Coordinates of C-alpha atoms in Angstrom, one line a residue:
X1404 CA -3.7 2.3 -20.7
X1405 CA -3.3 5.1 -18.2
X1406 CA -3.9 5.3 -14.7
X1407 CA -8.0 5.1 -15.2
X1408 CA -8.2 2.3 -17.2
X1409 CA -7.0 0.0 -14.8
X1410 CA -7.4 -1.1 -11.2
X1411 CA -11.1 -1.5 -11.8
X1412 CA -12.0 1.9 -13.2
X1413 CA -13.9 1.0 -15.9
X1414 CA -15.8 -2.1 -14.1
X1415 CA -18.9 -1.6 -15.2
X1416 CA -21.4 -3.0 -11.8
X1417 CA -25.4 -4.1 -12.3
X1418 CA -27.8 -1.7 -11.1
X1419 CA -29.0 -2.4 -7.3
X1420 CA -25.5 -4.3 -6.8
X1421 CA -23.3 -1.8 -5.6
X1422 CA -22.3 -3.7 -2.3
X1423 CA -18.9 -3.3 0.2
X1424 CA -17.3 -6.3 -1.7
X1425 CA -18.5 -5.5 -5.3
X1426 CA -17.2 -2.5 -4.9
X1427 CA -13.5 -3.5 -4.1
X1428 CA -14.1 -6.3 -6.3
X1429 CA -14.6 -3.9 -8.7
X1430 CA -11.9 -2.1 -7.8
X1431 CA -8.9 -4.5 -8.1
X1432 CA -10.1 -5.8 -11.5
X1433 CA -12.0 -9.0 -10.2
X1434 CA -14.4 -9.1 -13.4
X1435 CA -14.3 -13.0 -12.6
X1436 CA -14.8 -12.8 -8.6
X1437 CA -17.5 -10.9 -9.4
X1438 CA -19.7 -13.2 -11.7
X1439 CA -19.4 -16.5 -9.8
X1440 CA -20.9 -15.0 -6.6
X1441 CA -24.5 -13.4 -5.3
X1442 CA -22.5 -10.4 -3.3
X1443 CA -26.1 -8.9 -3.6
X1444 CA -27.6 -11.3 -1.1
X1445 CA -25.3 -10.7 1.8
X1446 CA -26.5 -7.9 4.5
X1447 CA -24.1 -4.4 3.9
X1448 CA -23.3 -4.4 7.5
X1449 CA -22.6 -8.4 8.0
X1450 CA -20.4 -7.8 4.6
X1451 CA -18.6 -4.2 6.6
X1452 CA -17.7 -6.6 9.2
X1453 CA -16.5 -9.4 7.6
X1454 CA -13.9 -6.7 5.8
X1455 CA -12.9 -5.0 9.2
X1456 CA -9.4 -4.5 9.4
X1457 CA -9.2 -7.4 11.7
X1458 CA -10.6 -9.8 9.8
X1459 CA -8.2 -9.9 6.6
X1460 CA -5.3 -8.5 8.0
X1461 CA -3.4 -11.8 7.4
X1462 CA -3.2 -14.7 5.1
X1463 CA -4.9 -17.3 8.2
X1464 CA -7.3 -14.7 8.8
X1465 CA -8.4 -14.3 5.0
X1466 CA -8.6 -18.2 4.7
X1467 CA -11.0 -18.2 7.5
X1468 CA -13.3 -15.2 6.0
X1469 CA -13.8 -17.2 2.9
X1470 CA -14.5 -21.2 5.0
X1471 CA -17.5 -18.9 6.2
X1472 CA -18.5 -17.7 3.1
X1473 CA -18.6 -21.4 1.5
X1474 CA -21.1 -22.0 4.6
X1475 CA -23.7 -19.5 2.0
X1476 CA -25.2 -21.2 -0.7
X1477 CA -24.5 -18.1 -2.7
X1478 CA -20.5 -19.0 -2.4
X1479 CA -20.9 -22.2 -4.1
X1480 CA -18.0 -21.3 -6.3
X1481 CA -15.7 -20.5 -3.6
X1482 CA -16.2 -24.3 -2.5
X1483 CA -16.2 -26.0 -6.4
X1484 CA -13.0 -23.4 -8.0
X1485 CA -10.3 -23.3 -6.2
X1486 CA -9.2 -20.5 -8.5
X1487 CA -11.9 -17.6 -7.6
X1488 CA -10.8 -18.6 -4.0
X1489 CA -7.4 -17.2 -4.8
X1490 CA -8.2 -14.9 -6.5
X1491 CA -10.2 -13.8 -3.9
X1492 CA -7.8 -13.9 -1.3
X1493 CA -5.7 -11.4 -3.4
X1494 CA -7.9 -8.5 -3.5
X1495 CA -8.5 -8.5 0.1
X1496 CA -4.6 -8.7 0.7
X1497 CA -4.4 -5.7 -1.3
X1498 CA -7.3 -4.2 -0.3
X1499 CA -6.0 -4.3 3.6
X1500 CA -2.8 -3.4 2.2
X1501 CA -3.3 -0.3 0.9
X1502 CA -6.6 1.2 2.8
X1503 CA -3.7 0.5 5.9
X1504 CA -1.2 2.2 4.2
X1505 CA -3.2 5.7 3.6
X1506 CA -3.9 6.3 7.6
X1507 CA -0.3 7.7 7.8
X1508 CA 0.5 9.2 4.3
X1509 CA -0.4 13.4 3.9
X1510 CA 0.4 13.5 0.2
X1511 CA -2.9 13.1 -0.3
X1512 CA -2.7 15.8 -3.6
X1513 CA -0.1 13.1 -5.7
X1514 CA -3.5 9.9 -4.9
X1515 CA -5.1 8.8 -7.9
X1516 CA -8.7 8.2 -7.9
X1517 CA -7.9 4.6 -7.4
X1518 CA -6.6 5.3 -4.0
X1519 CA -9.6 7.9 -2.8
X1520 CA -11.9 4.9 -3.8
X1521 CA -9.9 3.0 -1.3
X1522 CA -10.1 5.1 1.6
X1523 CA -13.8 6.6 1.2
X1524 CA -14.6 2.5 1.3
X1525 CA -12.0 1.7 3.8
X1526 CA -14.3 4.7 6.0
X1527 CA -17.9 3.7 5.6
X1528 CA -16.6 0.4 6.4
X1529 CA -14.9 1.6 9.7
X1530 CA -18.4 3.8 9.9
X1531 CA -20.1 -0.2 10.3
X1532 CA -19.5 -0.6 14.0
X1533 CA -20.4 2.8 15.3
X1534 CA -23.5 3.2 17.0
X1535 CA -24.1 6.7 15.6
X1536 CA -23.2 6.3 11.8
X1537 CA -23.9 2.6 11.1
X1538 CA -27.0 2.9 9.3
X1539 CA -24.8 5.3 6.2
X1540 CA -23.4 1.4 5.7
X1541 CA -26.6 -0.9 5.9
X1542 CA -28.2 1.4 3.7
X1543 CA -27.8 0.5 0.2
X1544 CA -27.7 4.0 -1.8
X1545 CA -25.0 4.7 0.0
X1546 CA -23.5 1.9 -1.9
X1547 CA -25.2 3.3 -4.8
X1548 CA -23.6 6.5 -4.5
X1549 CA -19.9 5.3 -4.2
X1550 CA -20.5 3.4 -7.6
X1551 CA -21.0 6.4 -9.2
X1552 CA -18.1 8.4 -7.4
X1553 CA -16.7 5.8 -9.0
X1554 CA -17.8 6.4 -12.3
X1555 CA -17.1 10.1 -12.0
X1556 CA -13.5 9.8 -10.8
X1557 CA -12.9 7.7 -13.9
X1558 CA -14.7 10.0 -16.5
X1559 CA -13.8 13.4 -15.2
X1560 CA -9.7 12.2 -14.2
X1561 CA -10.5 12.8 -10.6
X1562 CA -7.6 12.8 -8.6
X1563 CA -6.1 13.6 -4.9
X1564 CA -5.3 17.1 -6.8
X1565 CA -7.9 17.5 -7.7
X1566 CA -10.1 16.5 -4.6
X1567 CA -7.5 19.4 -2.7
X1568 CA -8.3 22.1 -5.3
X1569 CA -12.0 21.3 -4.4
X1570 CA -11.3 21.0 -0.9
X1571 CA -9.7 25.0 -0.9
X1572 CA -12.2 26.1 -2.8
X1573 CA -15.0 25.6 -0.5
X1574 CA -12.5 26.9 1.7
X1575 CA -12.3 30.4 0.3
X1576 CA -15.9 30.4 0.2
X1577 CA -16.8 29.8 3.4
X1578 CA -13.1 30.4 5.2
X1579 CA -12.7 28.3 8.9
X1580 CA -16.0 26.3 7.3
X1581 CA -14.7 24.0 4.8
X1582 CA -18.1 22.1 5.0
X1583 CA -19.4 21.8 1.2
X1584 CA -17.0 19.1 -0.1
X1585 CA -19.8 16.4 0.7
X1586 CA -22.6 18.2 -1.0
X1587 CA -20.7 19.6 -4.2
X1588 CA -19.9 15.4 -4.7
X1589 CA -22.9 15.3 -4.7
X1590 CA -24.6 17.7 -6.4
X1591 CA -21.5 17.6 -9.5
X1592 CA -22.9 13.4 -9.5
X1593 CA -26.0 13.8 -9.5
X1594 CA -25.3 17.0 -12.7
X1595 CA -22.9 13.9 -14.2
X1596 CA -25.3 11.3 -13.9
X1597 CA -29.0 12.7 -13.9
X1598 CA -30.0 11.3 -10.3
X1599 CA -32.0 13.1 -8.2
X1600 CA -30.3 14.0 -4.9
X1601 CA -32.7 13.4 -2.0
X1602 CA -32.3 9.6 -1.7
X1603 CA -28.4 10.1 -1.1
X1604 CA -28.9 13.1 1.4
X1605 CA -27.3 9.9 4.3
X1606 CA -24.1 10.0 1.2
X1607 CA -23.0 13.8 1.7
X1608 CA -22.9 13.7 5.2
X1609 CA -20.5 10.9 5.7
X1610 CA -18.7 11.8 2.0
X1611 CA -18.2 15.0 4.1
X1612 CA -16.9 13.9 7.5
X1613 CA -14.2 11.5 5.2
X1614 CA -13.4 14.5 2.8
X1615 CA -12.7 16.9 6.2
X1616 CA -10.5 13.8 8.2
X1617 CA -8.9 13.4 5.1
X1618 CA -8.0 17.4 4.6
X1619 CA -7.0 17.5 8.1
X1620 CA -4.2 14.6 7.7
X1621 CA -3.0 16.0 4.3
X1622 CA -2.0 18.7 6.7
X1623 CA -0.1 16.1 9.0
X1624 CA 3.4 15.4 10.1
X1625 CA 4.6 18.4 7.2
X1626 CA 7.2 19.5 9.5
X1627 CA 8.5 15.3 8.5
X1628 CA 8.2 16.2 5.3
X1629 CA 10.3 18.9 5.1
X1630 CA 13.0 18.1 7.3
X1631 CA 13.5 14.6 4.4
X1632 CA 12.9 16.7 1.9
X1633 CA 16.0 19.3 3.7
X1634 CA 18.1 15.5 4.6
X1635 CA 17.7 14.4 0.5
X1636 CA 19.7 17.7 -0.8
X1637 CA 23.4 16.8 -0.8
X1638 CA 26.2 17.8 1.7
X1639 CA 23.5 17.9 4.0
X1640 CA 24.6 15.0 6.3
X1641 CA 23.7 16.0 9.3
X1642 CA 19.7 17.4 9.2
X1643 CA 20.1 13.6 7.6
X1644 CA 20.4 12.6 10.6
X1645 CA 18.4 14.8 12.5
X1646 CA 15.4 13.9 10.8
X1647 CA 16.0 9.7 10.8
X1648 CA 16.7 10.0 14.4
X1649 CA 12.9 12.6 15.2
X1650 CA 11.1 9.8 12.8
X1651 CA 13.3 6.7 15.1
X1652 CA 12.1 8.8 18.1
X1653 CA 8.7 8.9 17.4
X1654 CA 7.9 5.1 16.4
X1655 CA 10.1 3.5 19.4
X1656 CA 8.3 0.9 19.9
X1657 CA 7.0 -0.4 16.1
X1658 CA 10.7 -0.6 15.2
X1659 CA 11.3 -4.4 16.4
X1660 CA 15.2 -3.7 16.2
X1661 CA 15.4 -1.9 13.1
X1662 CA 15.8 1.5 14.3
X1663 CA 19.5 1.5 13.1
X1664 CA 19.1 1.1 9.4
X1665 CA 21.9 0.4 6.6
X1666 CA 21.9 -0.7 2.6
X1667 CA 24.7 -3.1 2.0
X1668 CA 24.7 -2.1 -1.5
X1669 CA 24.8 0.7 -3.7
X1670 CA 21.9 3.5 -4.5
X1671 CA 21.0 4.7 -7.8
X1672 CA 22.8 6.8 -9.8
X1673 CA 22.8 9.2 -12.7
X1674 CA 19.2 9.7 -13.6
X1675 CA 16.9 12.3 -11.1
X1676 CA 14.5 10.3 -10.4
X1677 CA 16.6 7.3 -8.6
X1678 CA 19.3 9.4 -7.8
X1679 CA 20.3 8.8 -4.2
X1680 CA 17.3 6.8 -3.4
X1681 CA 17.0 2.6 -3.4
X1682 CA 14.0 0.0 -4.1
X1683 CA 11.6 -1.2 -1.7
X1684 CA 8.3 -3.7 -2.5
X1685 CA 5.8 -3.7 1.3
X1686 CA 5.2 -6.5 2.9
X1687 CA 2.3 -7.8 4.8
X1688 CA 3.9 -11.2 6.7
X1689 CA 3.2 -11.3 10.1
X1690 CA 2.7 -7.3 9.9
X1691 CA 3.8 -4.2 7.3
X1692 CA 7.1 -3.6 6.4
X1693 CA 9.5 -2.2 3.6
X1694 CA 12.2 -4.8 2.2
X1695 CA 14.9 -3.8 0.8
X1696 CA 15.8 -5.6 -3.2
X1697 CA 19.5 -7.4 -3.0
X1698 CA 21.8 -5.3 -5.4
X1699 CA 21.6 -7.0 -8.5
X1700 CA 18.0 -6.8 -8.4
X1701 CA 18.2 -3.0 -7.5
X1702 CA 20.5 -2.2 -11.3
X1703 CA 18.0 -4.5 -12.7
X1704 CA 15.0 -2.7 -11.7
X1705 CA 17.3 0.6 -12.7
X1706 CA 18.0 -0.1 -16.0
X1707 CA 14.1 -1.0 -16.3
X1708 CA 13.1 2.3 -15.5
X1709 CA 15.9 4.0 -17.4
X1710 CA 14.5 2.1 -20.4
X1711 CA 10.8 3.3 -19.5
X1712 CA 10.8 -0.9 -20.0
X1713 CA 7.3 -1.9 -18.9
X1714 CA 8.2 -4.7 -16.4
X1715 CA 11.4 -6.5 -15.2
X1716 CA 12.9 -9.8 -14.2
X1717 CA 14.2 -9.3 -9.8
X1718 CA 14.9 -12.6 -7.6
X1719 CA 16.5 -14.8 -11.1
X1720 CA 13.2 -14.7 -12.4
X1721 CA 10.3 -15.9 -9.7
X1722 CA 9.5 -12.7 -9.4
X1723 CA 7.5 -9.8 -11.9
X1724 CA 7.5 -6.2 -11.7
X1725 CA 5.6 -3.8 -13.5
X1726 CA 6.1 -0.4 -13.6
X1727 CA 4.1 2.9 -13.3
X1728 CA 5.6 5.2 -15.9
X1729 CA 1.8 8.2 -15.1
X1730 CA 4.7 10.5 -13.2
X1731 CA 8.5 10.0 -14.6
X1732 CA 10.0 11.6 -11.3
X1733 CA 8.1 9.4 -8.6
X1734 CA 9.5 5.2 -9.5
X1735 CA 6.6 3.0 -8.7
X1736 CA 5.0 0.3 -9.5
X1737 CA 4.0 -4.0 -8.5
X1738 CA 5.4 -6.6 -7.8
X1739 CA 4.2 -10.2 -9.2
X1740 CA 4.9 -13.7 -8.3
X1741 CA 5.3 -15.8 -11.5
X1742 CA 4.6 -19.1 -10.2
X1743 CA 1.1 -18.2 -8.3
X1744 CA -2.1 -18.2 -10.7
X1745 CA -4.1 -15.0 -10.2
X1746 CA -0.9 -13.4 -8.5
X1747 CA -1.3 -10.9 -5.7
X1748 CA 0.6 -7.9 -6.4
X1749 CA 3.2 -5.8 -4.0
X1750 CA 3.5 -2.2 -4.3
X1751 CA 7.3 -1.2 -4.9
X1752 CA 8.9 2.4 -4.4
X1753 CA 12.2 4.0 -5.0
X1754 CA 12.9 5.4 -2.3
X1755 CA 15.3 7.9 -0.2
X1756 CA 16.6 5.8 2.0
X1757 CA 15.5 5.2 5.9
X1758 CA 13.9 3.4 8.6
X1759 CA 10.3 4.7 8.3
X1760 CA 8.9 5.2 4.6
X1761 CA 5.6 6.9 4.6
X1762 CA 5.0 6.0 8.3
X1763 CA 6.1 2.2 7.7
X1764 CA 9.2 0.2 9.5
X1765 CA 11.9 -0.7 6.3
X1766 CA 13.1 -3.9 7.6
X1767 CA 17.5 -3.4 7.1
X1768 CA 18.4 -6.2 4.9
X1769 CA 16.9 -8.0 1.9
X1770 CA 15.2 -11.1 2.4

């Protein structure tokens, strides 16, 4: 199984039923929730309003959202079946975590097709509150196009590297005027699936605006990334201290006391992809932050990653970390609670220790 056969890229939506909610559910392979509720009957702008970041940013807010949906007769399954509610809350939490994190990442070329789609859907949801652009978010064909975009990413193995390459090709054709991404993507999709381009003219503009923003995002924080790369080299402790101090100073107001960063356990050794790194999981309770693993759990994860195992059990078997071996040089995966039905997956990364990773604060000690 590769990265294009999971995370919902192969989930098929019925014709005419592509909406903000159904596309997000498809991205996270929540087939059960898709089948149980009549999402297509809910107004598109109303769906976007429900999916705004401030509406799904905490457990209590996600619970309130589901209670609001239960009032509608088209969503009686949410009232009658607790496992449907649990799965929906899990998907909303994961979408919020990933979409929030993506805003601060500049390594676009390393993104999967799934992350590109999360970014684009998040962008379309955000413009629903903008008077000038909300008509696009309300248009049925826009979301229909996003569904074809999802299929295209799957069928063409499209990812961040391909995105950057496409953008660079357009920029070379018209230097200083990189405005052709939306048109290029629309033509490719219409040609691939034998569609007429006329009905999708509205999405072309928004696809281009999103792509331009993402391309500009790829240029941000490059100096900081270069500093961190230099800092990770042996015998370069002065650069490391300078880089950490620079980032801590920039984000001082957000650190809440976590700027003085250290670990009490050894960093990973003996494997190139693990050398000098520590394992973290992304916590979204009371704000996003990275949490380091306990020493004995870090050793379990190191051993499992080196042995190419699919998963490892940590915290005395309470949690299961499922590894993603797509890129052997980037140890990562998702953490699941073994004691919960349909558990929510937490992002897991192995990174060089710092007070900030991917723009998100790091807690000093394990929970």
